[in-house]
Coordinates of N, CA, C and O in Angstrom, one line a residue:
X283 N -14.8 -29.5 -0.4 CA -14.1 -29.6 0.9 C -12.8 -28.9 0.9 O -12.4 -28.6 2.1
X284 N -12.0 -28.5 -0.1 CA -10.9 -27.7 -0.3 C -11.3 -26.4 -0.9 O -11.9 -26.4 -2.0
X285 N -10.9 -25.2 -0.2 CA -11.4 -24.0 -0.8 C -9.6 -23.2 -0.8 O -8.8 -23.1 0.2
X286 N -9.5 -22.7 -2.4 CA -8.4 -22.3 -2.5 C -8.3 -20.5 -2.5 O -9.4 -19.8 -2.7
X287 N -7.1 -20.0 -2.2 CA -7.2 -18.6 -1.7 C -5.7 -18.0 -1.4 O -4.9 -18.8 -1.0
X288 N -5.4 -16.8 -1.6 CA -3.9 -16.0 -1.8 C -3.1 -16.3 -0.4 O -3.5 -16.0 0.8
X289 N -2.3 -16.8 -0.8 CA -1.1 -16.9 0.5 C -0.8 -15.8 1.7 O -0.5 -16.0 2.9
X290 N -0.9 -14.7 0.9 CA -0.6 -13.6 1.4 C -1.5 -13.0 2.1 O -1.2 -11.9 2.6
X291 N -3.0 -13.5 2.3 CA -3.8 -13.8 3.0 C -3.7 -14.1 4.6 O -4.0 -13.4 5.5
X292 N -3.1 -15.6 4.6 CA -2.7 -15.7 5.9 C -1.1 -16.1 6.6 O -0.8 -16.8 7.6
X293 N -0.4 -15.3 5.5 CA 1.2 -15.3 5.8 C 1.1 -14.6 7.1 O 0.1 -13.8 7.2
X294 N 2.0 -14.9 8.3 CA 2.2 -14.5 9.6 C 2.8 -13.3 9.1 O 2.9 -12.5 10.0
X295 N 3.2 -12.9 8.3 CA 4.8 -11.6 8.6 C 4.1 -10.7 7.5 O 4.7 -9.7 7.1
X296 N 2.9 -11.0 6.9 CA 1.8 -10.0 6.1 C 0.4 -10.0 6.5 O -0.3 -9.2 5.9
X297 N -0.1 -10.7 7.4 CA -1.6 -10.8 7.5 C -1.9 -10.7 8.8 O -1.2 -10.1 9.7
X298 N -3.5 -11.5 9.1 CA -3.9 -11.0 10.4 C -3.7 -12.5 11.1 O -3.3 -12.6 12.2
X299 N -4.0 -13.7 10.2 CA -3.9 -14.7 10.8 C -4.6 -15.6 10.1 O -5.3 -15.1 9.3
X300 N -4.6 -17.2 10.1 CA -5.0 -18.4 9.6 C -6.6 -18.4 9.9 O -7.1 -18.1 11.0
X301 N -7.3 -18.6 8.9 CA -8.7 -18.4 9.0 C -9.3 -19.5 10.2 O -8.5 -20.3 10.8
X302 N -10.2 -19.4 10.5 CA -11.0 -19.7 11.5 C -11.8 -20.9 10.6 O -11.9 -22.1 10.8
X303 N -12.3 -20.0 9.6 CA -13.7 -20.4 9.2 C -13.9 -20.2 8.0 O -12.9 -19.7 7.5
X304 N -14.9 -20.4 7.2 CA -15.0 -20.1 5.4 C -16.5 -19.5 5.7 O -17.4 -20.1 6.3
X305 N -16.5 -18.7 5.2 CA -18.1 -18.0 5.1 C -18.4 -18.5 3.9 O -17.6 -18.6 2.9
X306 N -20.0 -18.8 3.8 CA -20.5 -19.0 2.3 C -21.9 -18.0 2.2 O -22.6 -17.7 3.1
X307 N -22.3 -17.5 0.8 CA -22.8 -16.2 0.6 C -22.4 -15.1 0.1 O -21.2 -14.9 -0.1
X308 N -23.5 -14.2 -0.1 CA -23.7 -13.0 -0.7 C -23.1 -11.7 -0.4 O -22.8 -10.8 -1.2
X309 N -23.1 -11.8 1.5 CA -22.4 -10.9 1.7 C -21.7 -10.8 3.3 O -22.3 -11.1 4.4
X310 N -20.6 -10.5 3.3 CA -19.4 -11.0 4.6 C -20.6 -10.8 5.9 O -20.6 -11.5 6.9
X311 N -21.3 -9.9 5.8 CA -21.8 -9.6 7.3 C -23.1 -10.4 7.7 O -23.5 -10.7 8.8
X312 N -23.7 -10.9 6.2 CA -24.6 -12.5 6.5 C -24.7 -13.2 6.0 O -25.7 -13.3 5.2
X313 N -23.7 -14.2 6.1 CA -23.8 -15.5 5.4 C -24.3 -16.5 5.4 O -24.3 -17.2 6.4
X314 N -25.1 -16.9 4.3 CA -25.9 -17.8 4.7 C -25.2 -19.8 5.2 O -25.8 -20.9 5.1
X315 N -23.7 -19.3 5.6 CA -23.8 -20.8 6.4 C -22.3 -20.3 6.4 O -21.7 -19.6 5.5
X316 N -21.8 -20.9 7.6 CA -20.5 -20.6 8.1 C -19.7 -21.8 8.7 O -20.0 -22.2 9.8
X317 N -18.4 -22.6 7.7 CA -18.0 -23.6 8.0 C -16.5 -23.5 9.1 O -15.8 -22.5 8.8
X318 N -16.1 -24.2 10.0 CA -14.7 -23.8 10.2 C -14.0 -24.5 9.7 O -14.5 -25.6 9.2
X319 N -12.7 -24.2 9.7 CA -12.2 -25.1 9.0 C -11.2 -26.1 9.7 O -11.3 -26.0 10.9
X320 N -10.0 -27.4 9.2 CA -9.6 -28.2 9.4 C -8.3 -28.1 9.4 O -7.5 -28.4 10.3
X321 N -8.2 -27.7 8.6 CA -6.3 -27.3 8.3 C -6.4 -26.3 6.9 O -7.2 -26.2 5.9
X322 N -5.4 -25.9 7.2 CA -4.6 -24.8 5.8 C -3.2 -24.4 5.6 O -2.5 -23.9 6.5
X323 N -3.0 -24.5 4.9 CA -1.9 -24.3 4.7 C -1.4 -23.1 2.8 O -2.1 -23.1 1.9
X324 N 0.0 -22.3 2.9 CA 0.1 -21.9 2.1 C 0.7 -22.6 0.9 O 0.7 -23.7 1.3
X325 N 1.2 -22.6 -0.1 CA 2.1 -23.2 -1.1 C 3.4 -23.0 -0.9 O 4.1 -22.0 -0.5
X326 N 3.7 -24.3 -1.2 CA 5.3 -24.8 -0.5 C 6.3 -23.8 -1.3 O 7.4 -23.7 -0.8
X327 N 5.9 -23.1 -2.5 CA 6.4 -22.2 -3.2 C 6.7 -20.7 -2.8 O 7.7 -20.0 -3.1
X328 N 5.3 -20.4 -2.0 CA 5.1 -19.1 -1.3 C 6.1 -17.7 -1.3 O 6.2 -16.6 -1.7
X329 N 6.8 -18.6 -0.4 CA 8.1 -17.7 0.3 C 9.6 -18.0 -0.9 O 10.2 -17.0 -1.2
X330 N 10.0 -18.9 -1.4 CA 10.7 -19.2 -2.4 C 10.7 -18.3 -3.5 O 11.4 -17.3 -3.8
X331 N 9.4 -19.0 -4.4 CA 9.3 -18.2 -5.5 C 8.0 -17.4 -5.8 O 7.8 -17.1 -7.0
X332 N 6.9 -17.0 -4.8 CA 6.0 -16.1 -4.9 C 5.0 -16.8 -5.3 O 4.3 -16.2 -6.1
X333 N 4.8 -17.9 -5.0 CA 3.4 -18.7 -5.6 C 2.1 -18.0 -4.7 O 2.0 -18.5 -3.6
X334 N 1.6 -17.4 -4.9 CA 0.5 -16.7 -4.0 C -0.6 -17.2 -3.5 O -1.4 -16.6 -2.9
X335 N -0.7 -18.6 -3.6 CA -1.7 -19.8 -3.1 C -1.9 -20.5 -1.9 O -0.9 -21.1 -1.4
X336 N -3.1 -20.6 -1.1 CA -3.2 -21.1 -0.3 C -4.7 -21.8 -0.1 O -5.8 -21.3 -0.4
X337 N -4.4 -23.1 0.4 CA -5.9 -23.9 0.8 C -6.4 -24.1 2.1 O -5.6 -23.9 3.0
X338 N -7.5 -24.3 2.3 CA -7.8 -24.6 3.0 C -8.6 -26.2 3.0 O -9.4 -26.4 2.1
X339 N -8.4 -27.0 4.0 CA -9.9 -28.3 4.0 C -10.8 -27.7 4.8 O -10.6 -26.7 5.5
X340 N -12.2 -28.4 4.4 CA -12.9 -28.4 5.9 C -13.3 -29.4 6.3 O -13.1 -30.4 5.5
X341 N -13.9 -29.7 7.6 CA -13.8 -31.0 7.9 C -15.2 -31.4 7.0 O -15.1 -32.5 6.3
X342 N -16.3 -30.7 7.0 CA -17.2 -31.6 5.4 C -17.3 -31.1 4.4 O -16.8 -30.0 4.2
X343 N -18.0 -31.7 3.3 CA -17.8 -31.1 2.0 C -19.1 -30.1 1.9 O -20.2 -30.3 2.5
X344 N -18.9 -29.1 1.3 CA -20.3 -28.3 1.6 C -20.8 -28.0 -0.5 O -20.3 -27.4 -1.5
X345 N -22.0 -28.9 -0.4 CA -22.6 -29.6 -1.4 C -23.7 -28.8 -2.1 O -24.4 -29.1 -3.1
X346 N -23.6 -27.4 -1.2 CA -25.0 -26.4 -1.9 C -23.7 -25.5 -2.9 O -24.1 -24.3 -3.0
X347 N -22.7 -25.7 -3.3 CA -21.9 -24.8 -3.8 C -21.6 -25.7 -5.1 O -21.5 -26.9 -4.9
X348 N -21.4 -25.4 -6.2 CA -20.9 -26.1 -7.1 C -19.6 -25.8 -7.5 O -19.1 -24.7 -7.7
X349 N -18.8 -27.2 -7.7 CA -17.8 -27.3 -7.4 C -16.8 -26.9 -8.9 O -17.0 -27.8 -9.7
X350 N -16.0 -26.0 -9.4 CA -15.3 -25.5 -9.7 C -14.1 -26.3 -10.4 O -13.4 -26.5 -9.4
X351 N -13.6 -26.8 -11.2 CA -12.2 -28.0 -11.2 C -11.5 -27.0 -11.6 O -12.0 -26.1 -12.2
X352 N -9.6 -27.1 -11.1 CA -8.8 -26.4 -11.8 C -8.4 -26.8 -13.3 O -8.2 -27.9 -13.7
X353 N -8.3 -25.6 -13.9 CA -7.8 -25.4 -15.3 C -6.7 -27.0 -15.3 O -5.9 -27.3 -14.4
X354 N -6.9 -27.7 -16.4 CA -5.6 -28.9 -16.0 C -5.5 -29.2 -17.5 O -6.4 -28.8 -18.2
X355 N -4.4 -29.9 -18.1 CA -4.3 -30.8 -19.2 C -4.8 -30.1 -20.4 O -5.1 -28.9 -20.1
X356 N -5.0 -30.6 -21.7 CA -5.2 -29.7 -22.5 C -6.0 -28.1 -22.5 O -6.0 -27.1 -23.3
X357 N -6.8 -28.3 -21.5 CA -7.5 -27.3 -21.4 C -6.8 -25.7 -21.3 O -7.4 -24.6 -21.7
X358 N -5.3 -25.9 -20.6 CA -4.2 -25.1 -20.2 C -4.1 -24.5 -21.7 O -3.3 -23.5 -21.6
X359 N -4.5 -24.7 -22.8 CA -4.1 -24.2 -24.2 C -5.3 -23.1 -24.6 O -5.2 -22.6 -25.7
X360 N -6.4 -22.7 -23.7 CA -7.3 -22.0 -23.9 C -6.9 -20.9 -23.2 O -7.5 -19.9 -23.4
X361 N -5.8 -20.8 -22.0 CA -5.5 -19.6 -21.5 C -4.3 -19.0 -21.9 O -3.3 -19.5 -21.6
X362 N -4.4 -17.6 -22.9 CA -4.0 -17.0 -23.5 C -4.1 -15.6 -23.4 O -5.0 -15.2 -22.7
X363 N -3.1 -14.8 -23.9 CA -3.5 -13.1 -23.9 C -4.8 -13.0 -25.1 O -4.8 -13.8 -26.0
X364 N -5.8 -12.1 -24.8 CA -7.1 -11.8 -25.7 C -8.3 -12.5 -25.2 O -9.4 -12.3 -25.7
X365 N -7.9 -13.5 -24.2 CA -9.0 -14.2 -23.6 C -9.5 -13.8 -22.3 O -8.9 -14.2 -21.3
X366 N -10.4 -13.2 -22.5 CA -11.4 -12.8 -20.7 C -11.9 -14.3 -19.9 O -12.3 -15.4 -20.2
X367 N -11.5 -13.7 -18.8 CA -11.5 -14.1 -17.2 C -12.6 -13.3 -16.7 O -12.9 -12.4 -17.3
X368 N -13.2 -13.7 -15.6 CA -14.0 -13.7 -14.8 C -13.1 -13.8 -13.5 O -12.3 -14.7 -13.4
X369 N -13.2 -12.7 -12.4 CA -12.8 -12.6 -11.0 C -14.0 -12.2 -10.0 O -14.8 -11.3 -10.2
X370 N -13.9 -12.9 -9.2 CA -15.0 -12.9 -7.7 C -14.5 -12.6 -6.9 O -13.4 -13.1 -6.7
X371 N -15.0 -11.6 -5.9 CA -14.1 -11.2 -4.9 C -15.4 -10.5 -3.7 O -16.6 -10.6 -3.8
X372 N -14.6 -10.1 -2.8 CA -15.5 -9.5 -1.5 C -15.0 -7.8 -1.2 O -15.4 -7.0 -0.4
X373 N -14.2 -7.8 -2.2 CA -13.3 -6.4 -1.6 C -13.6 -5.0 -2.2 O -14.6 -4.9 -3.0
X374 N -13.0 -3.9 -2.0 CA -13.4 -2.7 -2.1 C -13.7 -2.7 -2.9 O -13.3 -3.6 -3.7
X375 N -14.8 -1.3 -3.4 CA -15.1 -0.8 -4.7 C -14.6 0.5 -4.9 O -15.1 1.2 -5.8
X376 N -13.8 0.8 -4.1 CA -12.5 1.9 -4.3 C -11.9 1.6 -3.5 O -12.2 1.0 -2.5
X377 N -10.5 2.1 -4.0 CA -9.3 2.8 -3.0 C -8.3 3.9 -3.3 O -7.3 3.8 -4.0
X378 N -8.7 4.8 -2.6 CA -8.2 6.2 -2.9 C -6.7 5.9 -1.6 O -6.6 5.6 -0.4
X379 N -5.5 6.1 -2.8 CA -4.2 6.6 -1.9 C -4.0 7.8 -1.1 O -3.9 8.8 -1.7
X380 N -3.9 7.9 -0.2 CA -3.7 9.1 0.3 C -2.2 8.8 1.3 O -1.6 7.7 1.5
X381 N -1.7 10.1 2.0 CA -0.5 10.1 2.0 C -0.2 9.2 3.4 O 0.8 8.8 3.9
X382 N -1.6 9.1 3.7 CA -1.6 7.9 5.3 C -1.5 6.2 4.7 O -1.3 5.3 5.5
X383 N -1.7 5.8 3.3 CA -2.4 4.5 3.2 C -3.1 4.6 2.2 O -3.0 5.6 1.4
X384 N -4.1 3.6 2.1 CA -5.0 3.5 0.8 C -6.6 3.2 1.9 O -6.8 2.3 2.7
X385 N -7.4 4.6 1.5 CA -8.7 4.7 2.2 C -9.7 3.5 1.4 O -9.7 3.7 0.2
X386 N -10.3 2.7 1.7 CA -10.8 1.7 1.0 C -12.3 2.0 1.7 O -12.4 2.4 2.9
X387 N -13.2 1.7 0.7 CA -15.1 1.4 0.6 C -15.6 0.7 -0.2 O -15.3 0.7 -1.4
X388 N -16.4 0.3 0.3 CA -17.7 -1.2 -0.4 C -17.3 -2.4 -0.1 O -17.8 -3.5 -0.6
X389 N -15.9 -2.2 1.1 CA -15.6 -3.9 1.4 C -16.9 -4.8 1.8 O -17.7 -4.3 2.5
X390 N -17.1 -6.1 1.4 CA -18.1 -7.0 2.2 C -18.9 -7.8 1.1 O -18.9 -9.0 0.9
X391 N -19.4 -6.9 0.4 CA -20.6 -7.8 -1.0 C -19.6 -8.6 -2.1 O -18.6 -8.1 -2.5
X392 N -20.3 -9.8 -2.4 CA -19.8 -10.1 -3.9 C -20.1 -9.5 -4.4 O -21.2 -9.0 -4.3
X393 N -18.8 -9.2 -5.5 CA -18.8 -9.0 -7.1 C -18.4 -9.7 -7.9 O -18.3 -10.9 -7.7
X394 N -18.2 -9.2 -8.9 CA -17.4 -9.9 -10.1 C -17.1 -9.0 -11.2 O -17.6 -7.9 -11.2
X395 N -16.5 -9.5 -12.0 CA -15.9 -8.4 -13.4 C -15.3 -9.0 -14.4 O -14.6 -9.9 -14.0
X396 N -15.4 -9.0 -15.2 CA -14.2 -10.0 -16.3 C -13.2 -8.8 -16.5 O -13.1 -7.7 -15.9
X397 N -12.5 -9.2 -17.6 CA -11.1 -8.6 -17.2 C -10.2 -9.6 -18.8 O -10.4 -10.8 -18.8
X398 N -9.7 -9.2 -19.4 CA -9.0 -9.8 -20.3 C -7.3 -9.4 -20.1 O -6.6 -8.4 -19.8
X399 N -6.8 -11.4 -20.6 CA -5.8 -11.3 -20.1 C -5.0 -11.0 -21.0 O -5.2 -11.1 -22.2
X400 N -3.5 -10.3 -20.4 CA -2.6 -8.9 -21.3 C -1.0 -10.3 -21.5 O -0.1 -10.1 -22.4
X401 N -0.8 -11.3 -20.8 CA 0.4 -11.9 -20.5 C 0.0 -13.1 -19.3 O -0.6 -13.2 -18.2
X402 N 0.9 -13.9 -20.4 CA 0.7 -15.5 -18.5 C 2.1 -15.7 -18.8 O 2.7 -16.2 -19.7
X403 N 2.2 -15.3 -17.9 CA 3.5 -16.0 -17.3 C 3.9 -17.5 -16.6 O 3.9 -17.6 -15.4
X404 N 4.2 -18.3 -17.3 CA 4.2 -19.6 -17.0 C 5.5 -19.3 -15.8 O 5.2 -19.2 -14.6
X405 N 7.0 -19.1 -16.3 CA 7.3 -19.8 -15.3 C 7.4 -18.6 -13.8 O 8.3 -18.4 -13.0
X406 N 6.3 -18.1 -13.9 CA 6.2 -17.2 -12.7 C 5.0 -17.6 -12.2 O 4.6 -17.0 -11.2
X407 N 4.3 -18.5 -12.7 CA 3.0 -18.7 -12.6 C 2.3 -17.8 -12.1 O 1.9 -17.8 -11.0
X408 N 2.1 -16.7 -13.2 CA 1.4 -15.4 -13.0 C 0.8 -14.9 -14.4 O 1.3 -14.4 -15.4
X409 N -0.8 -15.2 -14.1 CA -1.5 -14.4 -15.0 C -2.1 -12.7 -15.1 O -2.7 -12.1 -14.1
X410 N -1.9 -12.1 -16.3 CA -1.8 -10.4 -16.2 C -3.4 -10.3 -16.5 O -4.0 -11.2 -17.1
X411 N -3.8 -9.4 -15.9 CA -5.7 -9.4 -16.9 C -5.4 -7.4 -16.7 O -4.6 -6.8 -16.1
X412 N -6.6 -7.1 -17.6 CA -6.4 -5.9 -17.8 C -8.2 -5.7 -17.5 O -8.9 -6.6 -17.6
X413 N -8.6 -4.4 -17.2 CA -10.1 -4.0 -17.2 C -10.6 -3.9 -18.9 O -10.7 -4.8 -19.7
X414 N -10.7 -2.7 -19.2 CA -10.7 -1.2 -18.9 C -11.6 -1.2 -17.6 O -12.6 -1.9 -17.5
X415 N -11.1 -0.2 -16.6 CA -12.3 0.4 -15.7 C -12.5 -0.3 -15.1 O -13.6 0.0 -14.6
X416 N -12.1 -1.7 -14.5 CA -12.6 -3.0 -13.7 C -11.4 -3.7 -13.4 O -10.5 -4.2 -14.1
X417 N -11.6 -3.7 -11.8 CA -10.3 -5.2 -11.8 C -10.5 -5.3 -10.5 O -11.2 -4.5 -10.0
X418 N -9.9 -6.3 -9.6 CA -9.5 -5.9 -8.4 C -9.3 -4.9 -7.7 O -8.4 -4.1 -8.2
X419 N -9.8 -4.6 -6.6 CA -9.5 -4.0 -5.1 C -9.2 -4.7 -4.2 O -9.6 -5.8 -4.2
X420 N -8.6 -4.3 -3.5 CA -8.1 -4.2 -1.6 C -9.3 -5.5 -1.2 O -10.5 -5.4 -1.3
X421 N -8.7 -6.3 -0.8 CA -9.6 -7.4 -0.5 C -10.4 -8.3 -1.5 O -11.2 -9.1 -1.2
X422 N -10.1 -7.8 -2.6 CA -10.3 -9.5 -3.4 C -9.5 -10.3 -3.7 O -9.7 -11.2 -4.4
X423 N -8.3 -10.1 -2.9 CA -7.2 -11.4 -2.8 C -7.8 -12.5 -2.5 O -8.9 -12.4 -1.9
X424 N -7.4 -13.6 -2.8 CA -7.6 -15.0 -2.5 C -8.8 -15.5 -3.6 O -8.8 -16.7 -3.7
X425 N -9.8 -14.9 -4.4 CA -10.7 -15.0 -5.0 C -11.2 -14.9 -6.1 O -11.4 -13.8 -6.7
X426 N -11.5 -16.1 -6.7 CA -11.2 -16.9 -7.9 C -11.3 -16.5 -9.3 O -12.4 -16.2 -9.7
X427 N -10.2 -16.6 -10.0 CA -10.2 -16.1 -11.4 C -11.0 -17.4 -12.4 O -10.5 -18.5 -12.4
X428 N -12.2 -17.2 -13.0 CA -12.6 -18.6 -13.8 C -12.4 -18.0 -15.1 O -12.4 -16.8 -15.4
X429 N -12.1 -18.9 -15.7 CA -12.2 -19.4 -17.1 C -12.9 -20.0 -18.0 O -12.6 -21.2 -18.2
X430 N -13.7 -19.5 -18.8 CA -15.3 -20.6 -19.5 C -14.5 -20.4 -20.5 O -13.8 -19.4 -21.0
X431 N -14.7 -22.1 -20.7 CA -14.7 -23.0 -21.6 C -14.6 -22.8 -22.9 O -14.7 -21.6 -23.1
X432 N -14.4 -23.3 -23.9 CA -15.3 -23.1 -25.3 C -16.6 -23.9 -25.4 O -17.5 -23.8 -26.2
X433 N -16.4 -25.0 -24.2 CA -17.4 -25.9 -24.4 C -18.9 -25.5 -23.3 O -19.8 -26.2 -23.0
X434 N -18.6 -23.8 -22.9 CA -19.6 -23.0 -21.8 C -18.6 -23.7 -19.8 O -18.5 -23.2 -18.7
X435 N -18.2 -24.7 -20.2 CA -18.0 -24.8 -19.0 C -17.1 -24.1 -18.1 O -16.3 -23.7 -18.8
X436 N -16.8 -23.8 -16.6 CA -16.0 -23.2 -16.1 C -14.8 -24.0 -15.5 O -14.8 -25.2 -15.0
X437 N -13.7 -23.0 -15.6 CA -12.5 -23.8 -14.5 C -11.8 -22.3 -13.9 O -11.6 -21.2 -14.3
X438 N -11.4 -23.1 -12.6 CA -10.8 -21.7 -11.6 C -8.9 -22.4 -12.6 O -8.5 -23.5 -12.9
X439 N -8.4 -21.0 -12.7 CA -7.3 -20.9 -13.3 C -6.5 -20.5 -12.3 O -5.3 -20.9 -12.5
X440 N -6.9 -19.3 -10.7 CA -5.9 -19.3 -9.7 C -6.8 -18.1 -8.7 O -7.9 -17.7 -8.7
X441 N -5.8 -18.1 -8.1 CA -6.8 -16.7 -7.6 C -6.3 -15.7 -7.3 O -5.1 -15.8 -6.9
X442 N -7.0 -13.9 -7.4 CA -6.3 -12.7 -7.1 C -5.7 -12.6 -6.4 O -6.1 -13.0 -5.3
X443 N -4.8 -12.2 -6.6 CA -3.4 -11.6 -5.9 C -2.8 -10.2 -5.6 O -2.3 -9.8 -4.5
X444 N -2.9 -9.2 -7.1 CA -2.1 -7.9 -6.3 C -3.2 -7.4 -7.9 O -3.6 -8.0 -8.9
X445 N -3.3 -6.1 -7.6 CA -3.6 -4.9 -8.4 C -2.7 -5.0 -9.5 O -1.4 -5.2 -9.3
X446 N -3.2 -5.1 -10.7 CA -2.1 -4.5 -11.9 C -0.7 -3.8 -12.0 O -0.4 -2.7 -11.6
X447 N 0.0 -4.8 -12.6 CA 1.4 -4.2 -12.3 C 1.3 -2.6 -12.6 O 2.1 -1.9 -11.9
X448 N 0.7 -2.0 -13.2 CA 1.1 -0.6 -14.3 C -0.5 0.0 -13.4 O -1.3 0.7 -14.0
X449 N -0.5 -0.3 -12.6 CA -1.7 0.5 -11.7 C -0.7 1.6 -10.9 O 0.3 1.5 -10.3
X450 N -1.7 3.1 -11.5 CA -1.0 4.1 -10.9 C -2.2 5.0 -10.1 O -3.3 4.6 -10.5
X451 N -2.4 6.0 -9.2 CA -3.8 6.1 -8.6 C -3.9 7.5 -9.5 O -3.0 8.3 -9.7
X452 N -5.2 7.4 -10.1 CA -5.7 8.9 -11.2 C -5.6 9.7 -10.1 O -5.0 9.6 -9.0
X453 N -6.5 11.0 -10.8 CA -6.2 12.2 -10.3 C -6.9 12.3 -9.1 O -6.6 13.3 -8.4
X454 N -7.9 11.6 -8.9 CA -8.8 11.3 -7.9 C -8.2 10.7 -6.7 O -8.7 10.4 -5.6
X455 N -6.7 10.5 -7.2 CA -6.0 9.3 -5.9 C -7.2 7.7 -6.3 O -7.5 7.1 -5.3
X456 N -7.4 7.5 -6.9 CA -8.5 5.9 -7.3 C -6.6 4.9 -7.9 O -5.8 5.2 -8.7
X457 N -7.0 3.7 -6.8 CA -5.5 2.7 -7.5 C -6.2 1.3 -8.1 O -5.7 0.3 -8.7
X458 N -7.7 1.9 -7.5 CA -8.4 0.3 -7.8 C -9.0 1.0 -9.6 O -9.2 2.1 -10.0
X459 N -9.0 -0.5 -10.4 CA -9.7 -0.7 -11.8 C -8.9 -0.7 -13.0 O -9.2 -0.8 -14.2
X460 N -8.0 -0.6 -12.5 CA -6.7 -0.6 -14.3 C -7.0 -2.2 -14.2 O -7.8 -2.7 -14.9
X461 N -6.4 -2.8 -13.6 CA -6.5 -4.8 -13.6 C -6.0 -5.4 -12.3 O -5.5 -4.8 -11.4
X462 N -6.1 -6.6 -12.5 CA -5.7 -7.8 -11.7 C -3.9 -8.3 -12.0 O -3.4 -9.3 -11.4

């Protein structure tokens, strides 16, 4: 019934606006079930100190999705640099810089990628992940980094936020795939 997702998403003075709705599915243009939602709000952190999180309720719980628990209590001792992450996202599968912007394609379908992480930053609460050749693009903000277990199980640890700090666009102008 709470679906978590990047602040910067639906910040008024960065975005387009507070979701409507939560799509569920394979791919943005048909979802197989479309909830609206109840309230959302970003992290009381946000604008202070860059917490990049934001929730949403809905008014019911939607029970064909299995539910995800955040990273908590000892478990916090398994996320480390050398340990791969898993990220899910909807967003491009390039983005070429060019001198207007960043031309972005393949927005809409899930993906996913693992990605191992380079640095966590506790008191920034900011984890680094690196590809090679894989990471976020342009619109996988808000969407969920997991972490399996030792014991196979998963926990959502936060969710994407910005392209790799040390992302530079190759020669191709490409800014997407160095990391998350």
């Amino acid at each position: 019934q709470v679906v978590l997702f990047a602040a910067h998403c639906m910040d008024p003075d960065s975005s387009w606006a507070t979701p409507g709705s939560v799509l569920f599915g394979e791919d943005v243009q048909a979802p197989v079930r479309k909830v609206p939602v109840e309230n959302c709000a970003m992290h009381p952190d946000w604008e202070g100190r860059g917490i990049d999180l934001a929730a949403c309720t809905l008014p019911v719980a939607v029970r064909q999705v299995p539910i995800v628990p955040v990273l908590m209590g000892c478990e916090v001792e398994q996320l480390m640099p050398g340990v791969d992450l898993t990220i899910v996202g909807f967003g491009a599968t390039s983005g070429i810089v060019t001198p207007d912007g960043v031309d972005t394609s393949g927005i809409g379908r899930k993906r996913f990628t693992r990605q191992t992480v380079t640095d966590v930053k506790i008191a920034r609460n900011d984890v680094v992940m690196i590809g090679p050749d894989t990471g976020g693009c342009f619109g996988d903000s808000g969407g969920p980094a997991l972490l399996q277990l030792d014991d196979g199980t998963w926990r959502v640890i936060g969710a994407a936020s910005t392209l790799h700090p040390d992302a530079t666009p190759g020669e191709d102008g490409e800014i997407c795939g160095l990391g998350t």
